[in-house]
Tab-separated table of C-alpha atoms in Angstrom:
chain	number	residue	atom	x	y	z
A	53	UNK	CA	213.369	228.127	255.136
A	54	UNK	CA	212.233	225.869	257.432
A	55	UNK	CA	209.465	228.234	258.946
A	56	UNK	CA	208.609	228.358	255.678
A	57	UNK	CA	208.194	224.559	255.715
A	58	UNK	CA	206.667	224.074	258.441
A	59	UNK	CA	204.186	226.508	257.557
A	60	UNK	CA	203.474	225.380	254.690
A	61	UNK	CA	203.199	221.696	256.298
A	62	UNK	CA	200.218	223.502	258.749
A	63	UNK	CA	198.542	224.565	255.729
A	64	UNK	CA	198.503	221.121	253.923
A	65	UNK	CA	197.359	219.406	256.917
A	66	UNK	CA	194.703	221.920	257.187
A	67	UNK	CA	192.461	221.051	253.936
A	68	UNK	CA	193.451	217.405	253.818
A	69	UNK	CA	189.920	215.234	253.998
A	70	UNK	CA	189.435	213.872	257.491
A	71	UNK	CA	189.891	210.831	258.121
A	72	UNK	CA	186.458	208.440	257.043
A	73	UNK	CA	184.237	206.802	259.274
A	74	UNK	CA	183.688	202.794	258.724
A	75	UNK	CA	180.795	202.017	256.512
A	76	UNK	CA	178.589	199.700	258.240
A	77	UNK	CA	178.457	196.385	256.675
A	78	UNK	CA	175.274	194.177	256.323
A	79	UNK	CA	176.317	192.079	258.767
A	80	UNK	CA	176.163	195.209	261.419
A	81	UNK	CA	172.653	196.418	259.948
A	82	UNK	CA	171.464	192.970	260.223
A	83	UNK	CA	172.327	192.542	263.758
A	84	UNK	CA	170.977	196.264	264.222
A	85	UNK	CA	167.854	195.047	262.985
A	86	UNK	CA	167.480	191.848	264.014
A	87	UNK	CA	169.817	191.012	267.161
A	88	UNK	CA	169.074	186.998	267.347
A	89	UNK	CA	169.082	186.762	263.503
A	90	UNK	CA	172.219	184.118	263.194
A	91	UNK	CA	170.602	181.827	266.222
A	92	UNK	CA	167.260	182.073	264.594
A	93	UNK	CA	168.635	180.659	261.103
A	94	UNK	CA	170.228	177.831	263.297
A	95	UNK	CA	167.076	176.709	265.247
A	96	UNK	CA	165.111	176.974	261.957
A	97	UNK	CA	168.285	174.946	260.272
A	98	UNK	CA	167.244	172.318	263.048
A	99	UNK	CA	163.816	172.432	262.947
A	100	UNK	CA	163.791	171.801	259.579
A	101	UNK	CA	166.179	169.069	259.278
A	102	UNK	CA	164.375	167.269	262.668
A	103	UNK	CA	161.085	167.359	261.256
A	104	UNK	CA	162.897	165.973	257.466
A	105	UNK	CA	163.635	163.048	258.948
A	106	UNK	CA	160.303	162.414	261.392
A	107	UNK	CA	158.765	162.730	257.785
A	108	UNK	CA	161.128	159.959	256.102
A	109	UNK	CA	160.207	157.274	259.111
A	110	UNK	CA	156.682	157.637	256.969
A	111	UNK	CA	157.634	155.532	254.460
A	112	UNK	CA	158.700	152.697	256.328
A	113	UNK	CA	156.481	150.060	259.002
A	114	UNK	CA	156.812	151.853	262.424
A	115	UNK	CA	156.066	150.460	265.466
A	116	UNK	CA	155.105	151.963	268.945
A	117	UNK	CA	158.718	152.976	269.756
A	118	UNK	CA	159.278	154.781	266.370
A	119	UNK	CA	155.714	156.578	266.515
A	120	UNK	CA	156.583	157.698	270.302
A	121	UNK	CA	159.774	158.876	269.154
A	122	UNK	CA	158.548	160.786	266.390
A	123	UNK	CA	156.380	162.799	268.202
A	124	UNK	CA	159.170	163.732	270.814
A	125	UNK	CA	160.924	165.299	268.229
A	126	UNK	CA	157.941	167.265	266.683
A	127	UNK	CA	157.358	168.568	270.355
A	128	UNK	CA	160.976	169.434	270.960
A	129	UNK	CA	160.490	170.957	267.105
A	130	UNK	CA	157.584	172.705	268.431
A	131	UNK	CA	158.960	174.229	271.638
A	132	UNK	CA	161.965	175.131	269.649
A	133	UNK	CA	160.085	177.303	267.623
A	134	UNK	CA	158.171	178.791	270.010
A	135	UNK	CA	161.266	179.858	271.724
A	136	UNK	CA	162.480	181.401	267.815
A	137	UNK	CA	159.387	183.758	267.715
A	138	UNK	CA	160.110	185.175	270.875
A	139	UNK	CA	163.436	185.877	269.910
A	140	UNK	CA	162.097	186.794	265.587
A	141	UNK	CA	158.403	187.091	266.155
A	142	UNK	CA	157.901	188.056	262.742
A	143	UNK	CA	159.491	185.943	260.553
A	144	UNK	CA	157.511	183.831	258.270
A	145	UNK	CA	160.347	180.515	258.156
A	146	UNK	CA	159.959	180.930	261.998
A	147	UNK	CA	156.134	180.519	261.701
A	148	UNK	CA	155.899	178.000	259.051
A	149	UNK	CA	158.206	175.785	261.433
A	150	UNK	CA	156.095	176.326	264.067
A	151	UNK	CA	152.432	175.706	262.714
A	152	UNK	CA	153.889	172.818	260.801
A	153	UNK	CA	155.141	170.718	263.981
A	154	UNK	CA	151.614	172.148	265.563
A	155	UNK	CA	149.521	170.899	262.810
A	156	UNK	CA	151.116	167.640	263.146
A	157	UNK	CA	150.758	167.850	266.790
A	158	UNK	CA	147.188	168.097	266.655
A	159	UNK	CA	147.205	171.782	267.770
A	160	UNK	CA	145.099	172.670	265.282
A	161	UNK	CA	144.067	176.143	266.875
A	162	UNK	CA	147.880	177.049	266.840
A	163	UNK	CA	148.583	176.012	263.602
A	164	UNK	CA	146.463	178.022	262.026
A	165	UNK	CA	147.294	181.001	264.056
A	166	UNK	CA	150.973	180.552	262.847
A	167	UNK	CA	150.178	179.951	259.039
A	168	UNK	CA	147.441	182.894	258.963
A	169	UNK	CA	149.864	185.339	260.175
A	170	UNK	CA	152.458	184.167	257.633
A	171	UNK	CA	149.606	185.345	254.920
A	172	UNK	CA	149.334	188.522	256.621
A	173	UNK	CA	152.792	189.470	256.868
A	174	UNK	CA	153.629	188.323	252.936
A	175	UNK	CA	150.501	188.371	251.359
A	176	UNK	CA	148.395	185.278	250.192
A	177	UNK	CA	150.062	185.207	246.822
A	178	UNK	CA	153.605	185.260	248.541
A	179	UNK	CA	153.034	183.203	251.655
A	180	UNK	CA	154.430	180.267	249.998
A	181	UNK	CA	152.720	176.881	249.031
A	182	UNK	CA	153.330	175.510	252.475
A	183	UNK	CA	151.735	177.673	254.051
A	184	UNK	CA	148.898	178.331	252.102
A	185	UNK	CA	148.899	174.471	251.428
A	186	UNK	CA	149.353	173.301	255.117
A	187	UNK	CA	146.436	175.825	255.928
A	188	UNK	CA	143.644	174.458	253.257
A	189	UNK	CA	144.615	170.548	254.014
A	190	UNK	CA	143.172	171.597	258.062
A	191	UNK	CA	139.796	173.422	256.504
A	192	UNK	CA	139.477	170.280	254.940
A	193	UNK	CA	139.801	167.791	257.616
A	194	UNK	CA	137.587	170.320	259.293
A	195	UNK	CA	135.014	169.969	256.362
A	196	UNK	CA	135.198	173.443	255.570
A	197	UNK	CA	135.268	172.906	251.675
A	198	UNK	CA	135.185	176.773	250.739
A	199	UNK	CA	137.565	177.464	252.655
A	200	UNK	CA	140.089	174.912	251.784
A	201	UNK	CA	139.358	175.162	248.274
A	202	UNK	CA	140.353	178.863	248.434
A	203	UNK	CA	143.463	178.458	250.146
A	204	UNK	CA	144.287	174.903	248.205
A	205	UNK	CA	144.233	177.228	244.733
A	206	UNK	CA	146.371	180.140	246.389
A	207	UNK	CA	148.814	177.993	246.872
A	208	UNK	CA	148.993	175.739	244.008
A	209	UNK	CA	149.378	179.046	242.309
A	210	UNK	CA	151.907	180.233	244.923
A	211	UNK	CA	155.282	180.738	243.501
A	212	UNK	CA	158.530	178.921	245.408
A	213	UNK	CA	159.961	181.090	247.725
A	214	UNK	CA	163.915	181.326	248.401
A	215	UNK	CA	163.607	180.969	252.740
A	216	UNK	CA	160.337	178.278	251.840
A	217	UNK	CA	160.847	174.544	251.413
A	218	UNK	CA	161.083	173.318	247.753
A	219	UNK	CA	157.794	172.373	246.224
A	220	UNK	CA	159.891	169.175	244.950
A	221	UNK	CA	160.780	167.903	248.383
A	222	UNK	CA	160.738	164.505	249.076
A	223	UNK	CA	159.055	164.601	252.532
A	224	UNK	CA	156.667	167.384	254.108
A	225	UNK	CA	154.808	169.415	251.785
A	226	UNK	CA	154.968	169.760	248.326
A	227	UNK	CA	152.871	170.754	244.939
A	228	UNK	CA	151.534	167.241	244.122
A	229	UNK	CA	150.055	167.016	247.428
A	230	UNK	CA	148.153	170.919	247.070
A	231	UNK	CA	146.799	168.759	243.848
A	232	UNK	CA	145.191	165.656	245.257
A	233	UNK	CA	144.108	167.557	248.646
A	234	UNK	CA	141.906	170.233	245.790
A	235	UNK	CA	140.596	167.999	244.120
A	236	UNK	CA	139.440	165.954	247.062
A	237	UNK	CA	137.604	169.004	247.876
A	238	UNK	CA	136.030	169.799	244.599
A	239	UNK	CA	134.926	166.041	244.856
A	240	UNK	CA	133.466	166.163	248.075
A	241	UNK	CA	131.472	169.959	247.348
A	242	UNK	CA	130.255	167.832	244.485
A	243	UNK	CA	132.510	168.724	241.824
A	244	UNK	CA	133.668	165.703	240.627
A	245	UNK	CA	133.892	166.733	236.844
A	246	UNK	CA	136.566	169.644	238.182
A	247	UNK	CA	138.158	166.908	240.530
A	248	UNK	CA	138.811	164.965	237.603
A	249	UNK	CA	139.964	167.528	235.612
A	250	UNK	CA	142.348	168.494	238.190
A	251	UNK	CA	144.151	165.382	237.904
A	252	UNK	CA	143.843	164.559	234.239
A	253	UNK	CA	146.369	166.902	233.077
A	254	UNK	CA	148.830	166.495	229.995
A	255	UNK	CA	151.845	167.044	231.978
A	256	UNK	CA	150.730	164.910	234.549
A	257	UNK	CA	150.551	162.199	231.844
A	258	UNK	CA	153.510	162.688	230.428
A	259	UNK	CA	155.322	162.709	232.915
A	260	UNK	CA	154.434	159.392	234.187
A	261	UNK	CA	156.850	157.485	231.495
A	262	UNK	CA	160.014	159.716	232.265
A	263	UNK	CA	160.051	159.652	236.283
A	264	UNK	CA	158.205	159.333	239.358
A	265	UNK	CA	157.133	162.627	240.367
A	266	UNK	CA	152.973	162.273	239.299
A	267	UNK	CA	152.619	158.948	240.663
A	268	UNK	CA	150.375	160.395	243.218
A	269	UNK	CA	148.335	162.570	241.306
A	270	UNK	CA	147.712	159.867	238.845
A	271	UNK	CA	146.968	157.008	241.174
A	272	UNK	CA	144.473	159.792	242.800
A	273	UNK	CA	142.941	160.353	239.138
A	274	UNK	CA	142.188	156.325	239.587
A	275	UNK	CA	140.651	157.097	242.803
A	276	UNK	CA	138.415	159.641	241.648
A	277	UNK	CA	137.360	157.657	238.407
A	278	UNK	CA	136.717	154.224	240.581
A	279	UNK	CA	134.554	156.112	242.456
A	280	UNK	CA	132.535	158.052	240.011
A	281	UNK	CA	132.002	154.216	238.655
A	282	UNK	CA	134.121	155.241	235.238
A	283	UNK	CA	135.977	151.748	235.995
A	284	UNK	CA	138.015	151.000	232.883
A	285	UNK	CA	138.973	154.408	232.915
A	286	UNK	CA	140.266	153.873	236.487
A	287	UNK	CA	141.902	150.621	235.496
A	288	UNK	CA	143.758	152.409	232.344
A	289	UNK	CA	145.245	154.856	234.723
A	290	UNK	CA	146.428	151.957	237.206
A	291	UNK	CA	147.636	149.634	233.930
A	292	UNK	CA	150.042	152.933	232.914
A	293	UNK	CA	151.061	153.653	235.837
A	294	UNK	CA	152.377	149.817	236.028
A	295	UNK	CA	154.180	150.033	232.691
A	296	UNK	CA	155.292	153.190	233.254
A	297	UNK	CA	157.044	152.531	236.614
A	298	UNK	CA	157.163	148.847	235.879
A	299	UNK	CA	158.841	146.881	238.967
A	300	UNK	CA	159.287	150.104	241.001
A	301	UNK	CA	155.203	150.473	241.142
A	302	UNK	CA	154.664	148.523	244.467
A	303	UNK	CA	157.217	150.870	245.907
A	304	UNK	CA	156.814	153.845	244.810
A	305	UNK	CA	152.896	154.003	245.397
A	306	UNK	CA	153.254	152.569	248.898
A	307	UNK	CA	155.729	155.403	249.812
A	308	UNK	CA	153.592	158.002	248.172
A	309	UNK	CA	150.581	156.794	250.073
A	310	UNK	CA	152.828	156.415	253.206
A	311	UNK	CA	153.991	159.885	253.277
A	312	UNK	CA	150.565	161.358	252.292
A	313	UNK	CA	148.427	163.189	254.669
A	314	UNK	CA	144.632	161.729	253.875
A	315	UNK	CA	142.021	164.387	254.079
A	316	UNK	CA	139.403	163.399	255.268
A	317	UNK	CA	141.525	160.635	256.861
A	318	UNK	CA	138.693	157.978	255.889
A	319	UNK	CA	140.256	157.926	253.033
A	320	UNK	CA	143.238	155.765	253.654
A	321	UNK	CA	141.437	152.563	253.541
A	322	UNK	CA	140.004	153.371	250.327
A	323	UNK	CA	142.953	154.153	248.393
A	324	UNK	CA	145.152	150.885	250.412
A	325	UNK	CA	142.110	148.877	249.039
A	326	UNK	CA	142.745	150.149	245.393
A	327	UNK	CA	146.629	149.530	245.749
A	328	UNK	CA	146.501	146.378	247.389
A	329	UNK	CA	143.815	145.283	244.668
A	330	UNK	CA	146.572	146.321	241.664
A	331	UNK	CA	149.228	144.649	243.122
A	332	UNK	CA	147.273	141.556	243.658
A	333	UNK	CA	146.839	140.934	247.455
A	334	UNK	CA	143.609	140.323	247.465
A	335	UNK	CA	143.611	139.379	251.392
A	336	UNK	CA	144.904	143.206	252.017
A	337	UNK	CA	142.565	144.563	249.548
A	338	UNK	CA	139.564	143.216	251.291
A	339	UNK	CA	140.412	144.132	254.983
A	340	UNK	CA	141.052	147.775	253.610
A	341	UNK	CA	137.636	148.003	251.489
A	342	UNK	CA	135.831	146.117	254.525
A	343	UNK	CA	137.395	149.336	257.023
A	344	UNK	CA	136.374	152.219	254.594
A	345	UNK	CA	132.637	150.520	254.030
A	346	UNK	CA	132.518	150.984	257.962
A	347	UNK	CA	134.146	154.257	258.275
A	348	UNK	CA	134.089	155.859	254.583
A	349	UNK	CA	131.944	158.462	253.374
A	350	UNK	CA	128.840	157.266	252.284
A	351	UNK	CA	128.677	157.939	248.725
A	352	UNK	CA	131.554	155.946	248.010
A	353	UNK	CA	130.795	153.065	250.729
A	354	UNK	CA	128.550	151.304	247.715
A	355	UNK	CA	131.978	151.155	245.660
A	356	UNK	CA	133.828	149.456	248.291
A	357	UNK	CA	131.302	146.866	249.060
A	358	UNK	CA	131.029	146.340	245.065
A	359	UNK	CA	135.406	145.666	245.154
A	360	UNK	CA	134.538	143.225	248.653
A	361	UNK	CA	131.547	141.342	246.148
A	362	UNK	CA	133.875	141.649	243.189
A	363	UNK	CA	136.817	140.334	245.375
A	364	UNK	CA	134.791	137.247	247.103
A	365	UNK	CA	133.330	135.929	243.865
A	366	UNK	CA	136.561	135.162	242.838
A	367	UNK	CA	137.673	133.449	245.471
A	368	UNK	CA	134.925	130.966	245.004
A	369	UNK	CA	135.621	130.424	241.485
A	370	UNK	CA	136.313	127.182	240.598
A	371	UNK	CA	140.129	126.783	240.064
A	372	UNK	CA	141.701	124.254	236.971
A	373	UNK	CA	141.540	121.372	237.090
A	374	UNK	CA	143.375	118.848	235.452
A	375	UNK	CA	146.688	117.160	235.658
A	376	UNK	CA	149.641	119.146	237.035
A	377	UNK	CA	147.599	122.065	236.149
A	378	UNK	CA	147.452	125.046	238.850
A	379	UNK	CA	146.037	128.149	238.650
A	380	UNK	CA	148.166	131.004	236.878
A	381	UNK	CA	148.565	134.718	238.125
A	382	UNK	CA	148.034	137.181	235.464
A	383	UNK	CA	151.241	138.882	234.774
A	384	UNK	CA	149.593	142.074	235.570
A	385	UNK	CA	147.311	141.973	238.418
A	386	UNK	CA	144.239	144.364	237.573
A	387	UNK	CA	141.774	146.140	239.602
A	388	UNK	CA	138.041	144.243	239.632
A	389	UNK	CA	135.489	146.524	237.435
């Protein structure tokens, strides 16, 4: 009997299943695949959230201190990443990170090094609007229209990616900027019409009543108009833009033109001479239409010294006079035609 048993024990043990190996988990493949994957996401994590806030000290006055401080943290951003590649060399969040802190920087050659190879490794169409975006805005401070036109419309068609910044982010790149920086372009290659078009959109309209998000594009459209001498047009835009964003107008405009990367960076002084000239400081406005008729491009230089005329012969308009009578603002302070 218990031969018998134990025999019979033998047997059973003999066709059981043996005993299954461990499946490997994603977490082992992963660091199979990519060894320094967890310490890359950290560095980009960092990266990121350094350059975030660099970006926010846009919006506010900075003096020496806070400009020297903000490029010690894009170069510590930038060695950073240069250290991630080594580690990841082909991973695009690695790249964008790195030709973003470049571009700002000034490395210009390195920049678009790192934002070209994103394109190769994903594909124009995939690269994300960052890249795509970040990589027309330096053909056009280069003055390479074609060139930043093309990449300008791949990524305004570029679809968010889940590892790419959000085209609704606050600071850094975003969609509304791909706008204005296209049709600057199509302006400058003489396509004014198109530039206009660009910016005149329903949407964009629209949306101007229910939030803040198209107060760039739409104080750009005024831009555009001014110059291409369609004036009341241009002071329609700035009038709804005022009722539309009603006492936040001063501030939202001056942050969107704070954190706003002017290409060609003449630029500036033209559109800070528009603003100032809405919001009624008239003493700002001239100084800033004074710098762009010395610096501007010169097509547009005639416009500016038209807004310094416009802005002069009102200052030596005779004011009121009568008793106890002073002269009033207008409620809304309008651009000169």
């Amino acid at each position: 009997m218990f031969v018998l048993l134990a025999l019979s024990g033998t047997a059973a043990a003999e066709f059981e299943d043996p005993p299954q190996a461990p499946t490997p988990t994603e977490d082992f493949w992963r660091d199979v695949i990519d060894p320094h994957a967890v310490e890359v996401d950290e560095l980009v994590q960092k990266a990121q959230a350094a350059m975030n806030r660099a970006d926010s000290s846009k919006s506010s006055d900075l003096d020496l201190g806070s400009q020297e401080t903000r490029e010690r943290v894009l170069v510590d951003v930038y060695n950073m990443m240069r250290y991630a590649r080594r580690l990841s060399p082909r991973d695009p969040r690695v790249l964008v990170a790195l030709g973003r802190a470049a571009d700002e920087l000034g490395r210009t050659r390195q920049a678009i090094e790192a934002f070209t190879m994103v394109t190769q490794l994903l594909g124009p169409e995939q690269a994300g609007g960052e890249a795509t975006g970040r990589l027309g805005l330096i053909y056009l401070r280069q003055g390479q229209l074609d060139d930043a036109i093309r990449w300008l419309r791949i990524a305004q068609a570029s679809p968010d990616r889940g590892d790419a910044r959000s085209s609704d982010d606050l600071y850094g790149w975003n969609a509304r900027h791909t706008q204005v920086h296209l049709a600057t372009a199509l302006a400058l290659r003489g396509e004014r019409h198109a530039a206009i078009e660009m910016l005149d959109r329903g949407d964009t309209r629209a949306a101007i009543y229910t939030g803040t998000r198209e107060s760039l594009p739409q104080f750009a459209l005024a831009v555009q108009l001014d110059r291409d001498d369609q004036r009341s047009a241009a002071f329609e835009i700035l009038d709804r833009l005022q009722t539309g964003l009603q006492t936040a107008y001063a501030t939202q405009i001056q942050n969107d033109l704070a954190l706003f990367r002017f290409a060609p960076a003449e630029d500036a002084p033209y559109y800070l001479g528009l603003f100032y000239e809405s919001i009624g400081a008239y003493t700002e406005a001239r100084a800033a239409w004074a710098l762009y008729a010395e610096t501007g491009t010169p097509p547009f230089r005639r416009r500016a010294l038209e807004h310094i005329a416009a802005l002069d012969a009102q200052r030596r308009a005779p004011a009121p006079r009568g008793p106890g009578l002073r002269p009033i603002p207008p409620t809304r302070p309008r651009v000169h035609p």
